Short mmCIF file of C-alpha atoms in Angstrom, two decimals:
data_model
loop_
_atom_site.label_atom_id
_atom_site.label_comp_id
_atom_site.label_asym_id
_atom_site.label_seq_id
_atom_site.Cartn_x
_atom_site.Cartn_y
_atom_site.Cartn_z
CA MET A 9 -0.02 -0.06 0.01
CA SER A 10 1.23 3.56 -0.91
CA VAL A 11 2.11 6.20 1.72
CA SER A 12 -0.80 8.35 0.34
CA GLY A 13 -3.26 5.43 0.84
CA THR A 14 -2.06 4.79 4.45
CA ALA A 15 -2.49 8.63 5.10
CA SER A 16 -5.94 8.50 3.76
CA ILE A 17 -6.96 5.50 6.08
CA GLN A 18 -5.61 7.20 9.11
CA ASP A 19 -7.48 10.60 8.13
CA GLY A 20 -10.68 8.57 7.74
CA LYS A 21 -10.19 6.98 11.15
CA ALA A 22 -9.48 10.38 12.77
CA ILE A 23 -12.74 11.89 11.37
CA ARG A 24 -14.79 8.92 12.51
CA SER A 25 -13.25 9.22 16.05
CA ARG A 26 -14.14 12.94 16.15
CA GLY A 27 -17.58 12.27 15.07
CA TRP A 28 -18.11 9.45 17.70
CA LEU A 29 -16.55 11.94 20.32
CA ALA A 30 -18.99 14.69 19.36
CA LEU A 31 -21.83 12.19 19.74
CA ALA A 32 -20.60 11.23 23.18
CA ALA A 33 -20.49 14.89 24.13
CA LEU A 34 -23.96 15.50 22.94
CA LEU A 35 -25.22 12.54 24.94
CA ALA A 36 -23.39 13.77 28.05
CA ALA A 37 -24.96 17.07 27.76
CA THR A 38 -28.32 15.71 27.23
CA ILE A 39 -27.93 13.53 30.40
CA PHE A 40 -26.60 16.60 32.29
CA LEU A 41 -29.67 18.87 31.16
CA ILE A 42 -32.20 16.16 32.29
CA ASP A 43 -30.45 15.57 35.55
CA THR A 44 -30.22 19.30 36.48
CA PHE A 45 -33.43 20.63 35.39
CA SER A 46 -35.84 17.56 35.19
CA PRO A 47 -38.24 17.41 38.25
CA LEU A 48 -37.65 13.74 38.36
CA ASP A 49 -36.46 12.63 41.75
CA MET A 50 -34.00 9.91 40.71
CA ALA A 51 -30.44 8.99 39.99
CA ILE A 52 -30.51 10.37 36.40
CA ALA A 53 -26.62 10.69 36.56
CA VAL A 54 -26.31 6.93 36.49
CA LEU A 55 -26.96 7.23 32.81
CA TYR A 56 -23.54 8.51 32.39
CA VAL A 57 -22.26 4.92 32.40
CA VAL A 58 -23.97 4.61 28.90
CA VAL A 59 -21.45 7.41 27.79
CA VAL A 60 -18.40 5.62 29.28
CA LEU A 61 -19.34 2.36 27.77
CA PHE A 62 -19.83 4.04 24.46
CA ALA A 63 -16.57 5.98 24.66
CA ALA A 64 -14.78 2.75 25.51
CA SER A 65 -14.99 1.53 22.01
CA PHE A 66 -13.37 4.18 20.20
CA VAL A 67 -10.91 6.14 22.69
CA GLU A 68 -7.63 5.02 24.24
CA LYS A 69 -7.11 4.59 28.05
CA ALA A 70 -6.15 8.26 28.70
CA GLY A 71 -9.16 9.43 26.68
CA LEU A 72 -11.61 7.09 28.57
CA LEU A 73 -10.21 8.58 31.94
CA VAL A 74 -10.93 12.07 30.82
CA ILE A 75 -14.49 11.43 29.72
CA ALA A 76 -15.09 9.46 32.95
CA GLY A 77 -13.70 12.32 34.94
CA ALA A 78 -15.84 14.74 32.96
CA CYS A 79 -19.01 12.59 33.65
CA ILE A 80 -18.19 12.66 37.38
CA GLY A 81 -17.57 16.56 37.23
CA LEU A 82 -21.00 17.05 35.47
CA THR A 83 -22.57 14.90 38.25
CA VAL A 84 -21.12 16.96 40.95
CA LEU A 85 -21.90 20.20 39.05
CA SER A 86 -25.68 19.05 38.65
CA PHE A 87 -25.78 18.30 42.29
CA ALA A 88 -24.56 21.75 43.19
CA VAL A 89 -26.82 23.44 41.08
CA MET A 90 -29.82 21.57 42.09
CA HIS A 91 -29.19 21.10 45.87
CA SER A 92 -26.89 24.14 46.98
CA GLU A 93 -29.71 25.58 48.90
CA ASN A 94 -31.86 22.34 49.44
CA TYR A 95 -29.50 19.78 50.68
CA SER A 96 -30.96 16.32 51.35
CA LEU A 97 -29.41 12.90 52.33
CA SER A 98 -31.29 11.00 49.69
CA ALA A 99 -29.98 13.46 47.00
CA THR A 100 -26.55 13.15 48.17
CA MET A 101 -26.82 9.21 48.19
CA ARG A 102 -28.04 9.24 44.66
CA GLY A 103 -25.03 11.49 43.52
CA LEU A 104 -22.62 9.11 45.50
CA VAL A 105 -24.32 5.98 43.82
CA SER A 106 -24.13 7.78 40.21
CA ILE A 107 -20.41 8.56 40.84
CA ALA A 108 -19.60 5.02 41.97
CA ALA A 109 -21.43 3.62 38.97
CA ILE A 110 -19.34 5.75 36.64
CA THR A 111 -16.10 4.85 38.47
CA VAL A 112 -16.83 0.98 38.53
CA THR A 113 -17.95 1.04 34.89
CA THR A 114 -14.76 3.04 34.04
CA LEU A 115 -12.54 0.47 35.75
CA LEU A 116 -14.35 -2.59 34.29
CA SER A 117 -14.05 -0.94 30.73
CA LEU A 118 -10.27 -0.57 31.26
CA ARG A 119 -9.94 -4.05 32.33
CA ASN A 120 -12.00 -5.22 29.35
CA ARG A 121 -9.75 -3.14 27.05
CA GLU A 122 -6.70 -4.78 28.66
CA ALA A 123 -8.09 -8.28 28.17
CA THR A 124 -9.18 -7.41 24.72
CA GLY A 125 -5.62 -6.17 23.80
CA VAL A 126 -4.04 -9.38 25.25
CA LEU A 127 -6.31 -11.24 23.16
CA ARG A 128 -5.61 -9.21 20.10
CA ASP A 129 -1.89 -9.65 20.63
CA GLN A 130 -2.32 -13.40 20.86
CA ALA A 131 -4.42 -13.44 17.64
CA ALA A 132 -1.71 -11.27 16.04
CA LEU A 133 0.99 -14.01 17.11
CA LEU A 134 -1.24 -16.77 15.54
CA ASP A 135 -1.30 -14.75 12.35
CA LEU A 136 2.65 -14.56 12.47
CA SER A 137 2.56 -18.53 12.02
CA HIS A 138 3.21 -19.97 8.57
CA ASP A 139 0.73 -22.93 9.62
CA ALA A 140 -2.88 -22.58 8.75
CA ILE A 141 -4.75 -22.30 12.19
CA PHE A 142 -8.58 -21.99 12.59
CA VAL A 143 -10.95 -22.63 15.38
CA ARG A 144 -14.39 -24.38 14.98
CA ASP A 145 -17.27 -24.89 17.37
CA THR A 146 -19.04 -28.25 18.25
CA ALA A 147 -21.19 -27.62 15.03
CA ASP A 148 -18.08 -27.54 12.78
CA THR A 149 -18.68 -23.66 12.16
CA ILE A 150 -15.39 -21.73 11.80
CA THR A 151 -15.03 -18.96 14.54
CA TYR A 152 -11.49 -17.96 14.06
CA TRP A 153 -9.17 -18.01 10.67
CA ASN A 154 -5.66 -16.87 10.91
CA GLN A 155 -3.64 -15.44 7.99
CA GLY A 156 -1.93 -18.49 7.27
CA ALA A 157 -5.19 -20.12 6.63
CA ALA A 158 -5.97 -17.46 4.42
CA GLN A 159 -2.69 -17.80 2.50
CA LEU A 160 -2.97 -21.67 2.24
CA TYR A 161 -6.55 -22.00 1.22
CA GLY A 162 -7.52 -18.71 -0.29
CA TRP A 163 -10.45 -17.58 1.45
CA SER A 164 -10.21 -14.31 3.67
CA ARG A 165 -11.04 -14.36 7.39
CA ASN A 166 -14.50 -12.69 6.76
CA GLU A 167 -15.30 -15.19 4.08
CA ALA A 168 -14.29 -18.33 6.29
CA VAL A 169 -15.77 -17.24 9.57
CA GLY A 170 -19.29 -18.79 9.91
CA GLN A 171 -18.72 -21.46 7.26
CA SER A 172 -18.61 -25.29 7.93
CA ALA A 173 -14.93 -26.22 7.88
CA THR A 174 -15.54 -29.61 6.41
CA ASP A 175 -17.84 -28.27 3.67
CA LEU A 176 -15.68 -25.22 2.91
CA LEU A 177 -12.30 -27.27 2.57
CA ARG A 178 -14.02 -30.47 1.30
CA THR A 179 -11.92 -32.41 3.68
CA ARG A 180 -10.89 -35.96 2.99
CA PHE A 181 -10.19 -37.82 6.20
CA PRO A 182 -7.94 -40.99 6.64
CA ALA A 183 -10.80 -42.49 8.67
CA PRO A 184 -14.59 -42.02 9.11
CA ARG A 185 -15.05 -38.52 10.57
CA ALA A 186 -17.31 -39.91 13.34
CA GLU A 187 -14.28 -42.05 14.47
CA ILE A 188 -11.99 -39.11 14.64
CA ILE A 189 -14.31 -37.00 16.47
CA ALA A 190 -14.95 -39.69 19.04
CA GLU A 191 -11.05 -39.82 19.62
CA VAL A 192 -10.94 -36.14 20.11
CA LEU A 193 -13.79 -36.25 22.60
CA ARG A 194 -12.08 -39.17 24.35
CA THR A 195 -8.49 -37.89 24.28
CA GLY A 196 -8.87 -34.22 23.77
CA ARG A 197 -6.57 -34.19 20.76
CA TRP A 198 -5.99 -35.85 17.27
CA ASP A 199 -3.19 -35.72 14.77
CA GLY A 200 -3.15 -37.31 11.04
CA GLU A 201 -2.96 -36.35 7.54
CA LEU A 202 -5.85 -34.59 5.85
CA VAL A 203 -6.40 -33.66 2.25
CA HIS A 204 -8.11 -30.15 1.73
CA THR A 205 -9.32 -28.53 -1.41
CA THR A 206 -8.29 -24.74 -1.86
CA ARG A 207 -10.34 -21.90 -3.32
CA ASP A 208 -8.94 -22.50 -6.71
CA GLY A 209 -9.40 -26.19 -6.78
CA ARG A 210 -5.99 -27.46 -5.77
CA LEU A 211 -5.68 -30.29 -3.49
CA VAL A 212 -3.25 -29.90 -0.56
CA THR A 213 -2.10 -32.51 1.92
CA THR A 214 -1.60 -31.27 5.48
CA MET A 215 -0.24 -32.73 8.72
CA SER A 216 -3.35 -31.70 10.97
CA ARG A 217 -3.24 -31.38 14.92
CA TRP A 218 -6.62 -30.84 16.69
CA SER A 219 -6.82 -29.69 20.28
CA LEU A 220 -10.06 -29.56 22.07
CA GLN A 221 -11.08 -26.81 24.35
CA ARG A 222 -13.53 -27.45 27.41
CA ASP A 223 -15.46 -25.10 29.57
CA ALA A 224 -15.54 -25.04 33.30
CA ARG A 225 -17.80 -28.07 33.44
CA GLY A 226 -15.71 -30.09 30.97
CA ARG A 227 -18.14 -29.75 28.11
CA PRO A 228 -16.69 -29.43 24.76
CA VAL A 229 -16.62 -25.74 23.31
CA ALA A 230 -14.34 -25.53 20.50
CA THR A 231 -11.55 -27.48 18.58
CA MET A 232 -8.47 -25.59 17.32
CA GLU A 233 -7.18 -27.14 14.08
CA THR A 234 -3.36 -26.52 13.06
CA ASN A 235 -2.53 -27.58 9.52
CA SER A 236 0.93 -27.79 8.03
CA ASP A 237 1.38 -28.17 4.29
CA ILE A 238 3.11 -31.14 3.49
CA THR A 239 2.04 -31.35 -0.32
CA GLU A 240 5.64 -31.09 -1.62
CA ARG A 241 7.09 -33.57 0.92
CA LYS A 242 4.24 -36.10 0.16
CA GLN A 243 4.93 -35.69 -3.65
CA ALA A 244 8.63 -36.35 -3.13
CA GLU A 245 7.88 -39.27 -0.90
CA ASN A 246 5.76 -40.69 -3.71
CA ALA A 247 8.46 -39.99 -6.41
CA LEU A 248 11.01 -41.92 -4.12
CA HIS A 249 8.60 -44.92 -3.68
CA GLN A 250 8.08 -45.06 -7.29
CA ALA A 251 12.08 -44.65 -8.14
CA GLN A 252 12.51 -47.53 -5.44
CA ALA A 253 9.76 -49.55 -7.24
CA ASP A 254 11.58 -49.03 -10.49
CA LEU A 255 14.79 -49.86 -9.24
CA ALA A 256 13.58 -53.13 -7.68
CA HIS A 257 12.00 -53.96 -11.10
CA VAL A 258 15.46 -53.46 -12.85
CA THR A 259 16.91 -55.53 -10.13
CA ARG A 260 14.46 -58.32 -10.88
CA VAL A 261 15.11 -58.17 -14.69
CA THR A 262 18.91 -58.15 -14.03
CA THR A 263 18.41 -61.29 -11.70
CA MET A 264 16.46 -63.04 -14.61
CA GLY A 265 19.32 -62.32 -16.94
CA GLU A 266 21.63 -64.13 -14.47
CA LEU A 267 19.20 -66.97 -14.31
CA THR A 268 18.84 -67.52 -18.09
CA ALA A 269 20.39 -70.95 -18.17
CA SER A 270 18.25 -71.93 -15.25
CA ILE A 271 15.18 -70.65 -17.07
CA ALA A 272 16.02 -72.61 -20.19
CA HIS A 273 16.62 -75.80 -18.13
CA GLU A 274 13.22 -75.32 -16.38
CA VAL A 275 11.23 -74.95 -19.64
CA ASN A 276 13.26 -77.45 -21.54
CA GLN A 277 12.67 -80.21 -19.04
CA PRO A 278 8.76 -80.45 -19.47
CA LEU A 279 9.00 -79.77 -23.15
CA ALA A 280 11.43 -82.61 -23.56
CA ALA A 281 9.27 -84.80 -21.54
CA VAL A 282 6.16 -83.89 -23.54
CA VAL A 283 8.09 -84.87 -26.85
CA THR A 284 9.14 -88.23 -25.18
CA ASN A 285 5.74 -89.03 -23.86
CA GLY A 286 4.14 -88.22 -27.36
CA GLU A 287 6.60 -90.38 -29.23
CA ALA A 288 5.84 -93.08 -26.73
CA GLY A 289 2.21 -92.69 -27.21
CA LEU A 290 2.44 -93.00 -31.07
CA ARG A 291 4.55 -96.14 -30.70
CA TRP A 292 1.95 -97.74 -28.47
CA MET A 293 -0.81 -96.88 -30.88
CA ARG A 294 1.15 -98.07 -34.06
CA ARG A 295 1.74 -101.58 -32.52
CA PRO A 296 -0.03 -104.42 -34.51
CA VAL A 297 -2.26 -104.49 -31.42
CA PRO A 298 -2.44 -100.97 -30.15
CA ASP A 299 -2.08 -100.71 -26.33
CA MET A 300 -4.55 -98.02 -25.63
CA GLY A 301 -3.96 -98.04 -21.79
CA GLU A 302 -0.30 -97.25 -22.30
CA ALA A 303 -1.21 -94.69 -24.95
CA GLU A 304 -3.48 -93.04 -22.55
CA LEU A 305 -0.97 -92.87 -19.80
CA SER A 306 1.43 -91.20 -22.11
CA VAL A 307 -1.14 -88.52 -23.05
CA GLU A 308 -1.75 -87.91 -19.46
CA ARG A 309 2.13 -87.55 -18.68
CA MET A 310 2.18 -85.22 -21.87
CA ILE A 311 -0.75 -82.93 -20.29
CA ALA A 312 0.95 -83.08 -16.93
CA ASN A 313 4.27 -81.87 -18.33
CA ALA A 314 2.71 -79.21 -20.47
CA ARG A 315 1.11 -77.75 -17.47
CA ARG A 316 4.41 -77.69 -15.57
CA ALA A 317 5.93 -75.84 -18.50
CA SER A 318 3.08 -73.41 -18.19
CA GLU A 319 3.50 -73.00 -14.44
CA VAL A 320 7.14 -72.17 -15.00
CA VAL A 321 6.37 -69.58 -17.60
CA ALA A 322 3.82 -68.12 -15.36
CA ARG A 323 6.19 -67.80 -12.38
CA LEU A 324 8.78 -66.14 -14.70
CA ARG A 325 6.27 -63.54 -16.08
CA ALA A 326 5.20 -62.72 -12.38
CA LEU A 327 8.88 -62.29 -11.56
CA ALA A 328 9.48 -59.81 -14.44
CA ARG A 329 6.11 -57.88 -14.30
CA ARG A 330 6.19 -54.17 -13.50
CA GLY A 331 3.30 -52.92 -11.20
CA GLU A 332 2.23 -51.98 -7.65
CA PRO A 333 2.99 -54.67 -4.93
CA VAL A 334 -0.22 -56.54 -4.01
CA HIS A 335 -0.15 -57.87 -0.51
CA VAL A 336 -2.30 -61.18 -0.18
CA ARG A 337 -2.31 -64.26 2.25
CA LEU A 338 0.72 -66.28 1.30
CA ASP A 339 1.80 -69.72 2.19
CA LEU A 340 5.72 -69.20 2.59
CA GLY A 341 6.47 -72.80 2.14
CA GLU A 342 4.88 -72.65 -1.41
CA VAL A 343 6.72 -69.33 -2.14
CA ILE A 344 10.12 -70.83 -1.28
CA GLU A 345 9.59 -74.05 -3.10
CA ASP A 346 8.57 -72.00 -6.21
CA THR A 347 11.51 -69.88 -5.71
CA VAL A 348 13.99 -72.74 -5.39
CA ALA A 349 12.62 -74.12 -8.82
CA LEU A 350 14.16 -71.17 -10.40
CA ILE A 351 17.62 -71.64 -8.99
CA GLU A 352 17.87 -75.24 -9.62
CA ARG A 353 20.20 -74.72 -12.60
CA GLU A 354 22.30 -72.47 -10.59
CA LEU A 355 22.65 -74.90 -7.61
CA SER A 356 23.69 -77.79 -10.16
CA SER A 357 26.21 -75.63 -12.30
CA HIS A 358 27.86 -74.36 -8.97
CA GLY A 359 27.85 -77.84 -7.37
CA VAL A 360 26.00 -76.63 -4.37
CA ARG A 361 23.72 -79.00 -2.20
CA LEU A 362 20.44 -77.63 -0.95
CA ASP A 363 19.02 -78.47 2.43
CA MET A 364 15.49 -77.21 3.13
CA ALA A 365 13.55 -77.34 6.44
CA LEU A 366 10.03 -75.83 6.06
CA ASP A 367 7.64 -76.01 8.99
CA PRO A 368 4.31 -77.32 7.46
CA THR A 369 2.31 -75.84 10.30
CA LEU A 370 3.21 -72.13 9.90
CA PRO A 371 0.18 -69.79 9.51
CA PRO A 372 0.16 -67.71 6.34
CA VAL A 373 1.80 -64.34 6.14
CA LEU A 374 0.45 -61.05 4.20
CA GLY A 375 2.89 -60.09 1.49
CA ASP A 376 3.53 -59.71 -2.19
CA ARG A 377 4.71 -63.07 -3.76
CA VAL A 378 7.01 -61.51 -6.45
CA GLN A 379 8.86 -59.29 -4.04
CA LEU A 380 9.40 -61.99 -1.53
CA GLN A 381 10.63 -64.37 -4.24
CA GLN A 382 13.05 -61.66 -5.27
CA VAL A 383 14.43 -61.26 -1.75
CA ILE A 384 14.97 -65.10 -1.36
CA ILE A 385 16.44 -65.20 -4.84
CA ASN A 386 18.93 -62.64 -4.18
CA LEU A 387 20.17 -64.07 -0.92
CA ALA A 388 20.36 -67.56 -2.41
CA LEU A 389 22.49 -66.47 -5.30
CA ASN A 390 24.68 -64.32 -3.19
CA ALA A 391 25.07 -67.44 -0.98
CA ILE A 392 25.78 -69.84 -4.07
CA GLN A 393 28.37 -67.44 -5.49
CA ALA A 394 29.99 -66.87 -2.11
CA MET A 395 30.84 -70.73 -2.04
CA ASP A 396 32.59 -70.95 -5.50
CA GLY A 397 36.11 -70.84 -3.77
CA GLU A 398 35.02 -73.71 -1.46
CA ALA A 399 35.71 -77.47 -2.01
CA ARG A 400 32.51 -79.00 -3.58
CA GLU A 401 31.76 -81.28 -0.60
CA HIS A 402 31.76 -78.08 1.71
CA ARG A 403 29.21 -76.27 -0.67
CA ARG A 404 26.03 -76.42 1.20
CA LEU A 405 22.94 -74.11 1.13
CA ARG A 406 20.38 -74.19 3.93
CA ILE A 407 16.88 -72.53 3.59
CA SER A 408 14.37 -72.82 6.61
CA ALA A 409 11.20 -71.42 7.57
CA ALA A 410 10.08 -71.59 11.18
CA PRO A 411 8.82 -69.50 14.06
CA PRO A 412 11.65 -67.15 15.21
CA ASP A 413 13.41 -67.91 18.45
CA GLU A 414 17.03 -67.37 18.70
CA GLU A 415 17.18 -65.74 15.31
CA CYS A 416 15.37 -62.82 17.00
CA PRO A 417 17.42 -62.52 20.23
CA GLY A 418 16.05 -60.10 22.76
CA VAL A 419 13.10 -58.82 20.58
CA GLU A 420 9.72 -60.02 20.33
CA CYS A 421 9.08 -61.24 16.87
CA PRO A 422 5.67 -62.71 16.19
CA GLY A 423 5.90 -64.03 12.71
CA VAL A 424 8.02 -66.33 10.44
CA ALA A 425 11.65 -66.50 10.31
CA ILE A 426 13.14 -67.39 6.89
CA THR A 427 16.85 -68.24 7.09
CA VAL A 428 19.26 -68.64 4.30
CA GLU A 429 22.78 -69.90 5.32
CA ASP A 430 25.85 -70.84 3.27
CA ASP A 431 29.34 -72.27 4.19
CA GLY A 432 31.40 -69.58 2.25
CA PRO A 433 34.01 -67.52 3.72
CA GLY A 434 31.58 -65.04 5.26
CA VAL A 435 31.82 -61.50 5.87
CA ASP A 436 34.22 -59.60 8.51
CA GLU A 437 32.42 -58.65 11.80
CA GLU A 438 33.16 -55.05 11.19
CA LYS A 439 31.47 -55.01 7.84
CA LEU A 440 28.16 -56.38 9.10
CA PRO A 441 26.65 -52.98 10.17
CA VAL A 442 27.10 -51.60 6.64
CA LEU A 443 26.17 -54.67 4.79
CA PHE A 444 22.68 -53.55 3.76
CA ASN A 445 23.62 -50.02 2.95
CA PRO A 446 23.26 -48.92 -0.74
CA PHE A 447 26.12 -49.45 -2.91
CA PHE A 448 28.04 -51.34 -0.38
CA SER A 449 29.29 -54.79 -1.91
CA THR A 450 31.81 -57.45 -0.97
CA LYS A 451 31.88 -58.53 -4.76
CA LYS A 452 34.51 -57.05 -7.18
CA ASP A 453 31.91 -56.50 -9.82
CA GLY A 454 28.82 -56.00 -7.38
CA MET A 455 26.56 -52.89 -7.55
CA GLY A 456 25.68 -52.96 -3.83
CA LEU A 457 21.87 -52.81 -4.57
CA GLY A 458 20.67 -56.40 -3.87
CA LEU A 459 20.67 -56.50 -0.06
CA SER A 460 19.65 -52.75 0.14
CA ILE A 461 16.52 -53.50 -1.89
CA SER A 462 15.74 -56.66 -0.01
CA ARG A 463 15.77 -54.61 3.17
CA SER A 464 13.33 -52.15 1.65
CA ILE A 465 11.06 -54.87 0.60
CA VAL A 466 11.14 -56.78 4.02
CA GLU A 467 10.64 -53.43 5.89
CA ALA A 468 7.63 -52.56 3.71
CA HIS A 469 6.13 -55.88 4.69
CA GLY A 470 6.41 -54.83 8.25
CA GLY A 471 9.20 -57.23 8.87
CA ARG A 472 13.02 -56.97 9.45
CA ILE A 473 16.20 -58.67 8.07
CA PHE A 474 19.65 -59.09 9.48
CA ALA A 475 22.76 -60.74 9.03
CA THR A 476 25.08 -62.80 11.26
CA ARG A 477 28.27 -64.92 10.99
CA GLY A 478 26.89 -68.54 10.36
CA GLY A 479 27.82 -71.42 12.65
CA ASP A 480 29.06 -71.29 16.15
CA GLY A 481 32.55 -70.17 17.74
CA PRO A 482 35.46 -68.25 16.55
CA ALA A 483 36.16 -70.39 13.63
CA ALA A 484 32.67 -70.18 12.23
CA ARG A 485 32.31 -69.86 8.55
CA GLY A 486 29.66 -68.81 6.21
CA MET A 487 26.78 -66.23 6.53
CA ARG A 488 23.35 -66.57 7.80
CA PHE A 489 20.62 -63.91 6.61
CA THR A 490 17.28 -64.08 8.68
CA LEU A 491 14.13 -62.08 7.66
CA ILE A 492 11.12 -61.98 9.88
CA LEU A 493 7.83 -61.58 8.40
CA PRO A 494 4.85 -60.88 10.70
CA PHE A 495 1.78 -63.24 10.60
CA ALA A 496 -1.33 -62.19 8.92
CA LYS A 497 -3.32 -60.16 11.46
CA GLU A 498 -6.24 -62.26 11.32
CA THR A 499 -4.24 -65.31 12.28
CA VAL A 500 -2.70 -63.80 15.48
CA SER A 501 -4.54 -64.86 18.69
#
């Protein structure tokens, strides 16, 4: 605003103030004339409190004291004019009552001005906040709207006050609104993420904090809502999540490249069996006396092997697919068995013996099959490659799934513990704390992303993964990776 504009506003306020002051003087003069010349035998001077209350709305403290003093002076002057020659106790008492009323009204007005000033200063402090702060009553009607709210949402204070907060902002709640209100009434506070719509139609995500105000009887009066704009942060988090998903997809495709030979082996086996059984079936039917029983068995074996090939292809397509994780109830035993089928060729070519111990009584877990397969494949391939320098008789890979006990020392871990253990050289103790850090690798040609992505996947499933040295004692060799996945909630007693 320009200097001339500010000066014009100040001049306008001064003119209005002089007008109100003239009106107060006229009102005081009218009361004085009535009090002095009216035959009414009553405390007319008490009406000067109206002048004091009226003046309190537009004059400062010093001006109010001057006006109150003038009203008291007019009361005394009127008393002197009317009763200088005819003094009476009742008239004196009426005069004292009027003076007392003017004095008390002045003191109360000054105290009210002081309290109002404190509240105004506090409201001004709230306007300094970058957060959007507003107050709404029990009917959800906005009663206060700070400058931060005006800047974030686009409505001025005059436009927002009196509106329903939920309707004005078209609030999207993370849970039913009735449940949130019930929690506020029970605890006096609530915090969570809300999505609001601004005046120009933009969606903003806010971290919202609600605080309930109660009266002296403990009844709810109003709720103060403080909202911090986290829209950019949420967008950054979503972008990071998408980048992690893309990186995990690239890792899966890279892993499939490493498993090409195993894939060919897995698919060729059932296809070769289909051809063999087909040729056998033809021979049985071309005999001088066709053996239809044997031919039927050959066809059944062909169908079984064709289905096996189809299942292999389906598993590989699932591993390579790109999309959002889908968490469903999973039997970890089946997941591990399907995963092991994908690495059979690697086990054979590296001369590694596989030992599996899968508890058949484990309850299901909630997770994404493809992502969990990715984790297990990554751990298994790391273990297989780590044992390349060992004698063939010492190359042993152990995969187990059981309830956690010593694998989760000192921590309550209600879930399934999947352990992948090898007999390779292992990792030095000082490197264990950084083993899951991005870009840290113990391989010469490693990228250092496999274990980091595996940890992200496990933690996204609500679990945890850690590594320890395999075996017992100082001469222990190999590595043991343990991942804990929680049971599906509905199965927990």
